[in-house]
mmCIF file with all atom_site columns, C-alpha atoms in Angstrom:
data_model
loop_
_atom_site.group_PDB
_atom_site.id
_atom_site.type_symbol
_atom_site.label_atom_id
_atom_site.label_alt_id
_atom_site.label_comp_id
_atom_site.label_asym_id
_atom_site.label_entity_id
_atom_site.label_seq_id
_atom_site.pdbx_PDB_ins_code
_atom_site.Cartn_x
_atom_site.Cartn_y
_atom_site.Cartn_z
_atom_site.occupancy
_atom_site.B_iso_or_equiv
_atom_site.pdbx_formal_charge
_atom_site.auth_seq_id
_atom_site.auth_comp_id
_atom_site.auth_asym_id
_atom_site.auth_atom_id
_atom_site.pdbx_PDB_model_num
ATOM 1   C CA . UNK A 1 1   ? -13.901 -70.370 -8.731  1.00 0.00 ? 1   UNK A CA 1
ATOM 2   C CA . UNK A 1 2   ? -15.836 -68.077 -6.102  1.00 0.00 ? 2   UNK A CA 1
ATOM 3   C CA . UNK A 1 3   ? -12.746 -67.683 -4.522  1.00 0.00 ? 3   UNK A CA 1
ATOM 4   C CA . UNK A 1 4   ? -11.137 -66.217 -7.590  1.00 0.00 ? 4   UNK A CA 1
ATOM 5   C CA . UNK A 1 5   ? -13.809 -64.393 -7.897  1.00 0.00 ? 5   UNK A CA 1
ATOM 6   C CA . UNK A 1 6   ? -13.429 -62.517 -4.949  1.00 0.00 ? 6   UNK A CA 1
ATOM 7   C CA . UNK A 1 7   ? -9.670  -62.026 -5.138  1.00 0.00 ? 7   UNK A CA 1
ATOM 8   C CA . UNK A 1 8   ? -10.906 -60.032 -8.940  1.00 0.00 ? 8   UNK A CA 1
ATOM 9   C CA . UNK A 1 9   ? -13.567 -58.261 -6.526  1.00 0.00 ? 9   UNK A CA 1
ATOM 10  C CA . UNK A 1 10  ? -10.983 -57.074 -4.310  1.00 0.00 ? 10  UNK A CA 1
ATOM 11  C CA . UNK A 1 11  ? -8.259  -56.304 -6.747  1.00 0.00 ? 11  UNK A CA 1
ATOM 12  C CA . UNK A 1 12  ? -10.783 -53.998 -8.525  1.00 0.00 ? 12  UNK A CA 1
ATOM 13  C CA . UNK A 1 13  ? -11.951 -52.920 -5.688  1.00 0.00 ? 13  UNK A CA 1
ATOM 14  C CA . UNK A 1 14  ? -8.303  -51.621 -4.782  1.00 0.00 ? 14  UNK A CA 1
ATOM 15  C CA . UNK A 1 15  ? -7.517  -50.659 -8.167  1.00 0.00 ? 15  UNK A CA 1
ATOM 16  C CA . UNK A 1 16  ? -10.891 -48.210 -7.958  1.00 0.00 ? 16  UNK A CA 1
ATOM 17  C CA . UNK A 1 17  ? -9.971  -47.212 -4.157  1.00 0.00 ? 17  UNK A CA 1
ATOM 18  C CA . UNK A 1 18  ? -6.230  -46.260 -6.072  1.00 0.00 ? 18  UNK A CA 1
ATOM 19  C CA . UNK A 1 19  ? -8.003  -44.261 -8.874  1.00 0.00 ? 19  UNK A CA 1
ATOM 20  C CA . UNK A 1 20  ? -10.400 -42.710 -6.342  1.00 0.00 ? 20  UNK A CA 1
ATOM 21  C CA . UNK A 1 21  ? -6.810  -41.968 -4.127  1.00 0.00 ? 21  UNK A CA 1
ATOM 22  C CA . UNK A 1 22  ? -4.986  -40.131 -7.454  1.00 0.00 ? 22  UNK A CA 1
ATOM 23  C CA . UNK A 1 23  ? -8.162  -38.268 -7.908  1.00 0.00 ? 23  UNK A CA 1
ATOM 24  C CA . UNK A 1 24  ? -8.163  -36.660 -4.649  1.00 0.00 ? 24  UNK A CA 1
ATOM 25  C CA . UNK A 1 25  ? -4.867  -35.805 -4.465  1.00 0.00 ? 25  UNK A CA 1
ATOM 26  C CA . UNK A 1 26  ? -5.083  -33.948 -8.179  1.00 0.00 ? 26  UNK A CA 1
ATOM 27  C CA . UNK A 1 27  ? -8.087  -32.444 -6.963  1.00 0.00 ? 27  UNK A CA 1
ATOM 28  C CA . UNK A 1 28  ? -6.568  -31.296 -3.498  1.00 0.00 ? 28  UNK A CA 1
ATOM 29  C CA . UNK A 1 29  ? -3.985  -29.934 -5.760  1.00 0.00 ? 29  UNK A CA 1
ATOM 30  C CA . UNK A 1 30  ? -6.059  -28.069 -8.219  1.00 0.00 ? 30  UNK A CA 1
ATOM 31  C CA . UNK A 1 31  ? -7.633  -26.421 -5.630  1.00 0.00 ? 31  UNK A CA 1
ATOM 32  C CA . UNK A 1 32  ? -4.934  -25.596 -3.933  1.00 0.00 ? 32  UNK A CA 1
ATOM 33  C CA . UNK A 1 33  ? -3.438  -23.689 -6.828  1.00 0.00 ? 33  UNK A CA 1
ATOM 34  C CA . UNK A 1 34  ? -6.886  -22.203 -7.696  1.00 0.00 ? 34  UNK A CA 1
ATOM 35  C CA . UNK A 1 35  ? -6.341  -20.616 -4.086  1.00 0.00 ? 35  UNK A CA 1
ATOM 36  C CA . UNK A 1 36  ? -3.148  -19.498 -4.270  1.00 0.00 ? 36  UNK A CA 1
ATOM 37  C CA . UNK A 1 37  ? -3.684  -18.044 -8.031  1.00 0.00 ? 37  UNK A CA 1
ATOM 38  C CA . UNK A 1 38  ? -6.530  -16.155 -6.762  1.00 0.00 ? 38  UNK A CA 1
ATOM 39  C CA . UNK A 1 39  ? -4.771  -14.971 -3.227  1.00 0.00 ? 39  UNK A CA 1
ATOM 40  C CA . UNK A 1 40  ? -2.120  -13.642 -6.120  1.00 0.00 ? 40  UNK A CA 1
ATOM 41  C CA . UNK A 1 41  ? -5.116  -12.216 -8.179  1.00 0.00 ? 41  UNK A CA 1
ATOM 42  C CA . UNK A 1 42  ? -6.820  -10.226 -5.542  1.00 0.00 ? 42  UNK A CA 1
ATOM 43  C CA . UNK A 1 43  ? -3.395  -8.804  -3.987  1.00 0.00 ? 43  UNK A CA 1
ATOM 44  C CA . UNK A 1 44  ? -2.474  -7.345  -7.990  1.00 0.00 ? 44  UNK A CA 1
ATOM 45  C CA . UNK A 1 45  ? -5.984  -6.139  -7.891  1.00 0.00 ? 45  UNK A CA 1
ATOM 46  C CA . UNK A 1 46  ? -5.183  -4.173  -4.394  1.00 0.00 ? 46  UNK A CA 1
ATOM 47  C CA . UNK A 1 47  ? -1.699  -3.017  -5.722  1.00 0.00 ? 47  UNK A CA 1
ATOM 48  C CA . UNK A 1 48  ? -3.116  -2.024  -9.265  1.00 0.00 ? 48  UNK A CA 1
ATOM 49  C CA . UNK A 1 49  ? -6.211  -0.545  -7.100  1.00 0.00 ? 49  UNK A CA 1
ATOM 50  C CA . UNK A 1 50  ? -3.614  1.335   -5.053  1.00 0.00 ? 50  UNK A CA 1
ATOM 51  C CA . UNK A 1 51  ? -1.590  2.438   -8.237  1.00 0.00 ? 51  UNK A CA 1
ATOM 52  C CA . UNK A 1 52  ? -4.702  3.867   -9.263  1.00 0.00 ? 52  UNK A CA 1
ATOM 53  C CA . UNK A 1 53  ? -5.897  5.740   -5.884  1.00 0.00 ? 53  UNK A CA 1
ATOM 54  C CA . UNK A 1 54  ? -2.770  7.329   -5.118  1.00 0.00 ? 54  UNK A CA 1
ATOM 55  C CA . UNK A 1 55  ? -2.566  8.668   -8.959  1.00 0.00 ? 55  UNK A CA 1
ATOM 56  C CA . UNK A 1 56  ? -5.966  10.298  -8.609  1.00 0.00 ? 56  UNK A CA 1
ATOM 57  C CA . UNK A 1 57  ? -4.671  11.613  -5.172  1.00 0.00 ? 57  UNK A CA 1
ATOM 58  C CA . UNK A 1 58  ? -1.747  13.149  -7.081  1.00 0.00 ? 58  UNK A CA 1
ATOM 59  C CA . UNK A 1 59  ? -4.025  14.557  -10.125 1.00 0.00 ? 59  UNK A CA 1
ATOM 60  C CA . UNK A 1 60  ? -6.121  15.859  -7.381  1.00 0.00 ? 60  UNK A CA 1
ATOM 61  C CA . UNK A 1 61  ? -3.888  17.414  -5.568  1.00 0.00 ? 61  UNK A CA 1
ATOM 62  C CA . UNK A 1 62  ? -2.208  19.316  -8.451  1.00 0.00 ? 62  UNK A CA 1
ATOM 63  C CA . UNK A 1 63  ? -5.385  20.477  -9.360  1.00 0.00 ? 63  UNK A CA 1
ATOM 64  C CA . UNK A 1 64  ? -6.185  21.674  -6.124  1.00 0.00 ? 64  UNK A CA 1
ATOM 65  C CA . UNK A 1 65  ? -2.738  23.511  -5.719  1.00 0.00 ? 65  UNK A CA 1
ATOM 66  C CA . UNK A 1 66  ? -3.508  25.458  -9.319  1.00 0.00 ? 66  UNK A CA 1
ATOM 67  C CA . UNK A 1 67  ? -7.076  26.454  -7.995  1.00 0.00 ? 67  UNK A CA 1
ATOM 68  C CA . UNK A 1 68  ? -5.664  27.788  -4.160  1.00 0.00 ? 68  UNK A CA 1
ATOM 69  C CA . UNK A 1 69  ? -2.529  29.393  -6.245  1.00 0.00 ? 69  UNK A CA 1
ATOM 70  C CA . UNK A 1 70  ? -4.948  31.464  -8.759  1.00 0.00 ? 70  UNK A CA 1
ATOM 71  C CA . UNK A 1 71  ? -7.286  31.749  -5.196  1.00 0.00 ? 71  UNK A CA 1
ATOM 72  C CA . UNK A 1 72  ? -4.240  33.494  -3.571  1.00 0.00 ? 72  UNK A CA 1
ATOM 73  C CA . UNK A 1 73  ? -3.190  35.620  -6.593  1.00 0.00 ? 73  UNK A CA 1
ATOM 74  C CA . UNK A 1 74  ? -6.816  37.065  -6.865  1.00 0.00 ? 74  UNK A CA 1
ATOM 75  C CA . UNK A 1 75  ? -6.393  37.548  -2.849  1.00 0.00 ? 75  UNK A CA 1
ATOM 76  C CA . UNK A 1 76  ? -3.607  39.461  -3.612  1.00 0.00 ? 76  UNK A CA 1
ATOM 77  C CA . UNK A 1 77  ? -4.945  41.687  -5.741  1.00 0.00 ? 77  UNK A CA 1
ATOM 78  C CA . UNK A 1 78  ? -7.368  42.821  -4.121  1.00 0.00 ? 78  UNK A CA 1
ATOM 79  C CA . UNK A 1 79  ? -4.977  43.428  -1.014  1.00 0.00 ? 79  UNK A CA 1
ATOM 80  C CA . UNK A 1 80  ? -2.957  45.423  -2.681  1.00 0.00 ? 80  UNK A CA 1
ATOM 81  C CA . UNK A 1 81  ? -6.233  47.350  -4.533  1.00 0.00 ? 81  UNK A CA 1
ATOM 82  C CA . UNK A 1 82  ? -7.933  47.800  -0.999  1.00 0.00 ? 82  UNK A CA 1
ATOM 83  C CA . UNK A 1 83  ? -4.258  48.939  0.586   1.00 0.00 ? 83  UNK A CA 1
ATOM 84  C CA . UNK A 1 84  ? -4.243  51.490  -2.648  1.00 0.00 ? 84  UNK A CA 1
ATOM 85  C CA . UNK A 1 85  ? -7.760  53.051  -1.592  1.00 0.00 ? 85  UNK A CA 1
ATOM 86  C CA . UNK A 1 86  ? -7.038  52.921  2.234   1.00 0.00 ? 86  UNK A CA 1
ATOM 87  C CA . UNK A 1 87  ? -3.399  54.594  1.460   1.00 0.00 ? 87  UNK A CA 1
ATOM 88  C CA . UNK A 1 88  ? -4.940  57.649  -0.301  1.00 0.00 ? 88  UNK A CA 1
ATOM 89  C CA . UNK A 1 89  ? -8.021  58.057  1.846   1.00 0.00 ? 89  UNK A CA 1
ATOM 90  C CA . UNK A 1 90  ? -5.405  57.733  4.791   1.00 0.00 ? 90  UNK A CA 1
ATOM 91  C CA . UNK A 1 91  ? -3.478  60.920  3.397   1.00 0.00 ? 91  UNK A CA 1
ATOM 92  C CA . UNK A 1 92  ? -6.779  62.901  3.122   1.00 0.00 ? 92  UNK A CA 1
ATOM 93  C CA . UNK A 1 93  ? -7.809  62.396  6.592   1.00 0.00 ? 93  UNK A CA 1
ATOM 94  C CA . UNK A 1 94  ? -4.025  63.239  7.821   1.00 0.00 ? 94  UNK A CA 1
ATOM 95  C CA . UNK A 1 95  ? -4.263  66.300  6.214   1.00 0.00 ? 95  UNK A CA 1
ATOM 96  C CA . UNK A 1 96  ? -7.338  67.017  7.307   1.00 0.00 ? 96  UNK A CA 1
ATOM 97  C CA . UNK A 1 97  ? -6.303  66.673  10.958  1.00 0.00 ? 97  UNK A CA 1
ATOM 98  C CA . UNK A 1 98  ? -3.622  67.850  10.707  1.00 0.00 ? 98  UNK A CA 1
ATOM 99  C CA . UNK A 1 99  ? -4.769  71.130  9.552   1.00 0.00 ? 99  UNK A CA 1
ATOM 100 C CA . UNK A 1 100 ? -7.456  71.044  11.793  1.00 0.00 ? 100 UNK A CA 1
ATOM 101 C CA . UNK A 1 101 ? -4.922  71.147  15.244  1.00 0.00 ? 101 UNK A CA 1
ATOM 102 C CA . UNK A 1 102 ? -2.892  73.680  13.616  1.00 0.00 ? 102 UNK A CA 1
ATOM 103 C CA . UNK A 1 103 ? -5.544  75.937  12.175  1.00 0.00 ? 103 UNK A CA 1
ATOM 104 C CA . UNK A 1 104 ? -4.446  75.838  8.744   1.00 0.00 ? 104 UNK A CA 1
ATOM 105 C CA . UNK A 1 105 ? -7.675  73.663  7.849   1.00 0.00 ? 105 UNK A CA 1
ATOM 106 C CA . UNK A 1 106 ? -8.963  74.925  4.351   1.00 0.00 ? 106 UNK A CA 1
ATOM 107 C CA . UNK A 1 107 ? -12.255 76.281  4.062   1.00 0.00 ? 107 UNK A CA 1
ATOM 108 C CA . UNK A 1 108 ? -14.589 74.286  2.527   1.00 0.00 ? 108 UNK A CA 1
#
């Protein structure tokens, strides 16, 4: 009877070394997925991340282009209002000169 016993011992024992065996592996293979799903996880995150960035970049630079376009306009403006001044003040003093070398200056 010990010897029977022992063989029950044994074949529990291997039973609970099987168990212990299937448990592993299901584990090993939980966590295997559980790194894969969140490899998969954190590269959407960088895509969706990316999505994001290079639509603010875009918003951005519209906005920028509206502000240096209005900048440019303004710049413009007062070109052409500075060129406008310069232009007739430019006509005085040719005048001026002019009749100054050929003695036909005005009198002031």
């Amino acid at each position: 009877m010990p010897f029977q016993e022992i063989i029950r011992i044994r074949e529990a024992e291997a039973a609970s070394l099987e168990v212990i065996a299937q448990a592993r592996a299901e584990a090993d293979g939980r966590i295997k997925r559980a790194h894969a799903d969140a490899r998969a996880a954190v590269a959407d995150a960088r895509r969706e991340g990316g999505a994001e960035v290079a639509a603010l970049i875009a918003t951005v630079e519209a906005e920028v282009s509206a502000e240096v376009e209005k900048i440019r306009a303004a710049a413009e403006e007062e070109i052409a209002s500075i060129r406008e001044g310069t232009d007739a003040r430019l006509d005085e003093a040719v005048t001026f000169v002019v009749g100054e070398v050929t003695g036909h200056a005005q009198t002031r």
